[in-house]
């Protein structure tokens, strides 16, 4: 296993010398998991995975998450419902116009979030593969939620230690003025609660679990809870805690949604950008679930 690992900053590492299109040995799977425990984001450059290879790679790391495709049953660009279409491209292959409903999803991805934190089980690893990148913009940024906890002033740590946040799938859409949902659609993905402070069962490090899907703090008024969540997210995403990834075609970037938040950055929606994401579900033992329980 002659992998070449280059740390990228406050979090993240570049991993060279591995072909993710081939099956990994069990030792290689554990190595990926251990690197994720340390770095939380891994960049694998120069991969060229077809859909089957991307699915096969992801399946080695856990059961696959369907995210919002649990609800959307419409036409899909990929052969697998488990592959999320992170692009501004319509099913017919043309670039979507700015007022296409698909674009609001792209914009929502530009708010700091953890994938699928609005459901239980939530997402563990996301694996995003770049197929077409725009000439300018469209970076993805990552912030480390373990660093967020460790750097939080003690008085704040005490203040938030036993609080839980409510995470709701459509909250980020509402913030962007995308409110045209029926009552049935609003209720189709019931909100879930997650403790604000968690212990990562793999590394033992504490995590400040925030992000834009968190829209209420249990037991607090809406106003005070939202302000607290905004303050915590601002703390978590300070520049010194962020790795900004500039994409090249063929990159596969993998992140841990339980220890990081991420956001896309601006690009011109008239330019084509095509990414394909596979995501695993978090699997927790009952002992671990007790640590996380609200
Ligand atoms: C995602 C996501 C951001 C981006 O794929 O989950 O948030 O830059 N992507 O495309
Ligand atoms: Mn995302």
Coordinates of C-alpha atoms and ligand atoms in Angstrom, one line a residue:
X1 CA 0.0 0.0 0.0
X2 CA 2.2 2.7 -1.3
X3 CA -0.2 5.7 -0.7
X4 CA 1.1 9.2 -0.6
X5 CA -0.6 11.3 2.0
X6 CA -0.3 15.1 2.0
X7 CA -2.2 17.1 4.7
X8 CA -4.0 20.1 3.3
X9 CA -4.4 22.5 6.3
X10 CA -6.7 22.6 9.3
X11 CA -8.4 19.5 8.0
X12 CA -8.2 17.3 4.8
X13 CA -5.5 15.3 3.1
X14 CA -4.6 14.5 -0.5
X15 CA -4.2 10.8 -1.1
X16 CA -2.3 9.6 -4.2
X17 CA -1.3 6.2 -5.3
X18 CA -4.6 4.5 -5.1
X19 CA -7.1 3.5 -7.8
X20 CA -10.6 3.7 -6.3
X21 CA -12.0 2.0 -9.4
X22 CA -10.6 -1.3 -8.3
X23 CA -12.0 -3.2 -5.2
X24 CA -10.1 -2.3 -2.0
X25 CA -8.7 -4.9 0.3
X26 CA -10.2 -5.0 3.8
X27 CA -6.9 -3.4 5.0
X28 CA -7.3 -0.6 2.5
X29 CA -10.9 0.0 3.6
X30 CA -9.7 0.3 7.2
X31 CA -6.9 2.6 6.1
X32 CA -9.5 4.9 4.4
X33 CA -11.6 4.9 7.6
X34 CA -8.6 5.7 9.7
X35 CA -7.5 8.5 7.5
X36 CA -11.1 9.9 7.6
X37 CA -10.9 9.8 11.5
X38 CA -7.8 11.9 11.3
X39 CA -8.4 14.3 8.4
X40 CA -12.2 14.2 8.0
X41 CA -11.8 15.1 4.3
X42 CA -9.8 13.1 1.7
X43 CA -9.0 14.3 -1.8
X44 CA -8.3 11.5 -4.3
X45 CA -7.1 13.2 -7.6
X46 CA -7.1 11.6 -11.0
X47 CA -9.8 9.1 -10.5
X48 CA -12.1 8.3 -13.4
X49 CA -15.0 6.2 -12.0
X50 CA -18.0 5.2 -14.0
X51 CA -21.3 4.9 -12.1
X52 CA -20.8 1.2 -11.3
X53 CA -17.3 1.8 -9.9
X54 CA -18.4 4.8 -7.8
X55 CA -21.3 2.7 -6.3
X56 CA -18.9 -0.2 -5.7
X57 CA -16.4 2.0 -4.0
X58 CA -19.0 3.6 -1.8
X59 CA -20.6 0.2 -0.8
X60 CA -17.3 -0.9 0.7
X61 CA -17.7 1.8 3.3
X62 CA -21.3 1.3 4.4
X63 CA -24.9 1.0 3.4
X64 CA -25.9 3.7 0.9
X65 CA -28.0 6.7 1.7
X66 CA -30.8 7.9 -0.7
X67 CA -31.1 11.4 0.8
X68 CA -33.9 13.4 -0.7
X69 CA -34.4 10.8 -3.5
X70 CA -36.4 8.9 -0.9
X71 CA -39.2 11.3 -1.8
X72 CA -38.5 12.3 -5.4
X73 CA -39.4 9.6 -7.8
X74 CA -39.1 11.6 -11.0
X75 CA -36.7 11.0 -13.9
X76 CA -33.0 10.6 -12.9
X77 CA -29.8 11.1 -14.9
X78 CA -28.1 8.1 -13.4
X79 CA -28.6 4.3 -13.3
X80 CA -28.6 4.2 -9.6
X81 CA -31.1 6.1 -7.3
X82 CA -28.2 6.1 -4.8
X83 CA -26.1 8.4 -7.0
X84 CA -27.1 12.1 -6.3
X85 CA -26.9 14.4 -9.3
X86 CA -25.0 17.4 -8.1
X87 CA -25.2 19.4 -11.3
X88 CA -27.0 22.2 -13.1
X89 CA -27.9 19.9 -15.9
X90 CA -31.4 18.6 -16.8
X91 CA -32.3 15.0 -17.6
X92 CA -32.0 15.8 -21.3
X93 CA -28.3 16.8 -20.8
X94 CA -28.8 20.6 -21.3
X95 CA -27.8 23.2 -18.8
X96 CA -30.8 24.1 -16.7
X97 CA -32.1 27.7 -16.9
X98 CA -31.7 29.8 -13.8
X99 CA -35.4 29.6 -12.8
X100 CA -35.4 25.7 -13.1
X101 CA -36.4 24.2 -9.8
X102 CA -33.1 22.2 -9.8
X103 CA -31.0 25.3 -9.5
X104 CA -32.4 26.1 -6.0
X105 CA -30.9 22.9 -4.8
X106 CA -27.5 24.0 -6.1
X107 CA -28.0 27.3 -4.3
X108 CA -29.0 25.5 -1.1
X109 CA -25.7 23.6 -1.3
X110 CA -24.0 26.9 -0.9
X111 CA -25.2 27.2 2.7
X112 CA -22.9 25.4 5.3
X113 CA -24.5 22.0 6.0
X114 CA -24.0 18.4 6.8
X115 CA -25.6 16.1 4.2
X116 CA -28.9 14.4 5.4
X117 CA -28.5 15.7 9.0
X118 CA -32.3 16.1 8.8
X119 CA -32.9 12.4 8.9
X120 CA -32.1 9.4 11.1
X121 CA -29.9 7.6 10.2
X122 CA -27.9 10.6 8.9
X123 CA -25.2 10.5 6.3
X124 CA -21.7 9.4 7.3
X125 CA -19.4 9.6 4.2
X126 CA -20.2 11.6 1.1
X127 CA -18.1 10.9 -2.0
X128 CA -18.3 13.5 -4.7
X129 CA -16.7 12.9 -8.1
X130 CA -16.1 15.8 -10.5
X131 CA -17.1 15.2 -14.1
X132 CA -17.3 18.8 -15.5
X133 CA -16.0 21.9 -13.7
X134 CA -16.8 25.5 -14.6
X135 CA -14.0 27.8 -15.7
X136 CA -14.4 30.0 -12.6
X137 CA -15.8 29.5 -9.1
X138 CA -17.6 26.4 -7.8
X139 CA -15.1 25.5 -5.1
X140 CA -16.3 23.4 -2.1
X141 CA -15.3 24.4 1.4
X142 CA -15.1 22.2 4.5
X143 CA -14.9 23.1 8.2
X144 CA -14.0 20.8 11.0
X145 CA -16.6 20.4 13.8
X146 CA -14.1 18.8 16.2
X147 CA -11.9 21.9 16.0
X148 CA -15.1 23.9 16.4
X149 CA -15.8 22.2 19.8
X150 CA -12.2 22.3 20.9
X151 CA -11.8 26.0 20.2
X152 CA -15.1 27.0 21.8
X153 CA -14.6 29.1 24.9
X154 CA -15.3 27.1 28.1
X155 CA -18.2 29.2 29.1
X156 CA -19.9 28.4 25.7
X157 CA -19.0 24.8 26.0
X158 CA -20.9 24.7 29.3
X159 CA -23.8 26.6 27.8
X160 CA -24.4 24.2 24.9
X161 CA -23.2 20.9 26.4
X162 CA -26.6 19.4 27.0
X163 CA -28.6 21.1 24.3
X164 CA -30.2 19.5 21.2
X165 CA -31.0 21.0 17.9
X166 CA -33.9 20.3 15.6
X167 CA -32.8 19.6 12.0
X168 CA -35.4 20.0 9.2
X169 CA -34.9 19.2 5.5
X170 CA -36.8 22.2 4.0
X171 CA -35.5 24.9 6.3
X172 CA -32.7 25.9 4.0
X173 CA -35.1 26.0 1.1
X174 CA -37.4 28.3 3.0
X175 CA -34.5 30.6 3.7
X176 CA -34.0 30.9 0.0
X177 CA -37.6 31.8 -0.6
X178 CA -38.4 28.3 -2.0
X179 CA -41.7 27.8 -0.1
X180 CA -44.0 26.2 -2.7
X181 CA -44.5 22.9 -0.9
X182 CA -47.7 21.3 0.1
X183 CA -48.5 20.3 3.6
X184 CA -47.9 16.7 2.7
X185 CA -44.5 17.5 1.2
X186 CA -43.6 19.5 4.4
X187 CA -44.5 16.6 6.6
X188 CA -42.9 13.9 4.4
X189 CA -39.5 14.3 6.0
X190 CA -40.2 14.8 9.7
X191 CA -37.6 16.8 11.6
X192 CA -35.1 15.0 13.8
X193 CA -33.1 16.1 16.9
X194 CA -29.4 15.8 17.4
X195 CA -27.4 16.7 20.4
X196 CA -25.3 19.8 19.7
X197 CA -22.3 18.2 21.4
X198 CA -21.5 14.6 20.5
X199 CA -18.6 12.2 20.9
X200 CA -17.3 10.7 17.8
X201 CA -17.3 7.0 18.6
X202 CA -14.4 6.3 16.3
X203 CA -11.9 9.0 17.4
X204 CA -13.3 9.8 20.9
X205 CA -13.2 13.5 20.0
X206 CA -16.1 15.8 20.7
X207 CA -18.0 17.4 17.9
X208 CA -20.1 20.6 17.7
X209 CA -22.8 19.3 15.4
X210 CA -24.2 22.4 13.7
X211 CA -25.2 23.4 10.1
X212 CA -28.0 25.1 8.2
X213 CA -30.5 22.2 8.6
X214 CA -30.5 23.0 12.4
X215 CA -33.3 25.4 12.8
X216 CA -34.4 25.3 16.5
X217 CA -32.9 24.5 19.8
X218 CA -35.1 22.2 21.9
X219 CA -36.4 24.1 25.0
X220 CA -35.4 27.6 23.7
X221 CA -37.5 30.2 22.0
X222 CA -37.2 30.2 18.2
X223 CA -35.4 33.5 18.2
X224 CA -32.8 32.7 20.9
X225 CA -32.3 29.2 19.5
X226 CA -31.7 30.5 16.0
X227 CA -29.3 33.1 17.2
X228 CA -27.3 30.6 19.2
X229 CA -27.2 28.2 16.1
X230 CA -26.0 31.1 13.9
X231 CA -23.3 32.1 16.4
X232 CA -22.1 28.5 16.7
X233 CA -22.0 28.0 12.9
X234 CA -20.1 31.3 12.5
X235 CA -17.6 30.0 15.1
X236 CA -17.3 26.6 13.4
X237 CA -16.7 28.0 10.0
X238 CA -14.1 30.7 10.8
X239 CA -11.5 30.8 8.0
X240 CA -8.7 29.3 10.1
X241 CA -10.8 26.1 10.4
X242 CA -11.7 25.8 6.6
X243 CA -10.2 23.9 3.7
X244 CA -11.3 25.2 0.3
X245 CA -11.2 22.7 -2.5
X246 CA -10.6 23.9 -6.0
X247 CA -11.9 21.1 -8.3
X248 CA -10.2 19.4 -11.2
X249 CA -12.0 16.9 -13.4
X250 CA -11.4 13.4 -11.9
X251 CA -11.2 14.5 -8.3
X252 CA -13.1 12.3 -5.8
X253 CA -13.5 14.2 -2.6
X254 CA -14.8 12.3 0.4
X255 CA -15.9 13.9 3.7
X256 CA -17.3 12.8 7.0
X257 CA -20.7 14.4 7.6
X258 CA -20.7 13.6 11.3
X259 CA -17.5 15.7 11.9
X260 CA -17.6 18.4 9.2
X261 CA -19.8 20.9 7.5
X262 CA -19.4 21.9 3.9
X263 CA -20.7 24.4 1.3
X264 CA -20.4 24.9 -2.4
X265 CA -19.3 28.4 -3.6
X266 CA -20.6 30.6 -6.3
X267 CA -20.3 29.7 -9.9
X268 CA -22.1 31.1 -12.9
X269 CA -25.1 28.8 -13.4
X270 CA -24.9 29.4 -17.2
X271 CA -21.7 27.3 -17.1
X272 CA -21.9 23.6 -16.9
X273 CA -20.9 21.9 -13.6
X274 CA -21.4 18.2 -13.2
X275 CA -20.7 16.2 -10.0
X276 CA -21.9 12.8 -8.9
X277 CA -22.3 11.9 -5.3
X278 CA -22.6 8.6 -3.4
X279 CA -23.2 8.7 0.3
X280 CA -23.2 6.2 3.1
X281 CA -25.6 6.1 6.1
X282 CA -24.2 6.3 9.6
X283 CA -24.3 3.0 11.3
X284 CA -24.4 3.2 15.1
X285 CA -24.2 0.5 17.7
X286 CA -26.8 0.8 20.6
X287 CA -24.0 2.0 22.9
X288 CA -23.0 4.7 20.5
X289 CA -26.7 5.7 20.0
X290 CA -27.0 6.2 23.8
X291 CA -24.2 8.8 23.5
X292 CA -26.0 10.6 20.7
X293 CA -29.5 10.3 22.1
X294 CA -31.2 13.7 22.8
Ligands
LIG1 C1 -22.9 18.0 -1.9 C2 -22.7 19.4 -1.8 C3 -21.4 21.2 -2.8 C4 -20.8 21.5 -4.1 O1 -22.6 17.4 -2.9 O2 -23.4 17.4 -0.9 O3 -23.1 20.1 -0.9 O4 -19.8 22.3 -4.2 N1 -21.9 19.9 -2.8 O5 -21.3 21.0 -5.1
LIG2 MN1 -23.9 18.7 0.6

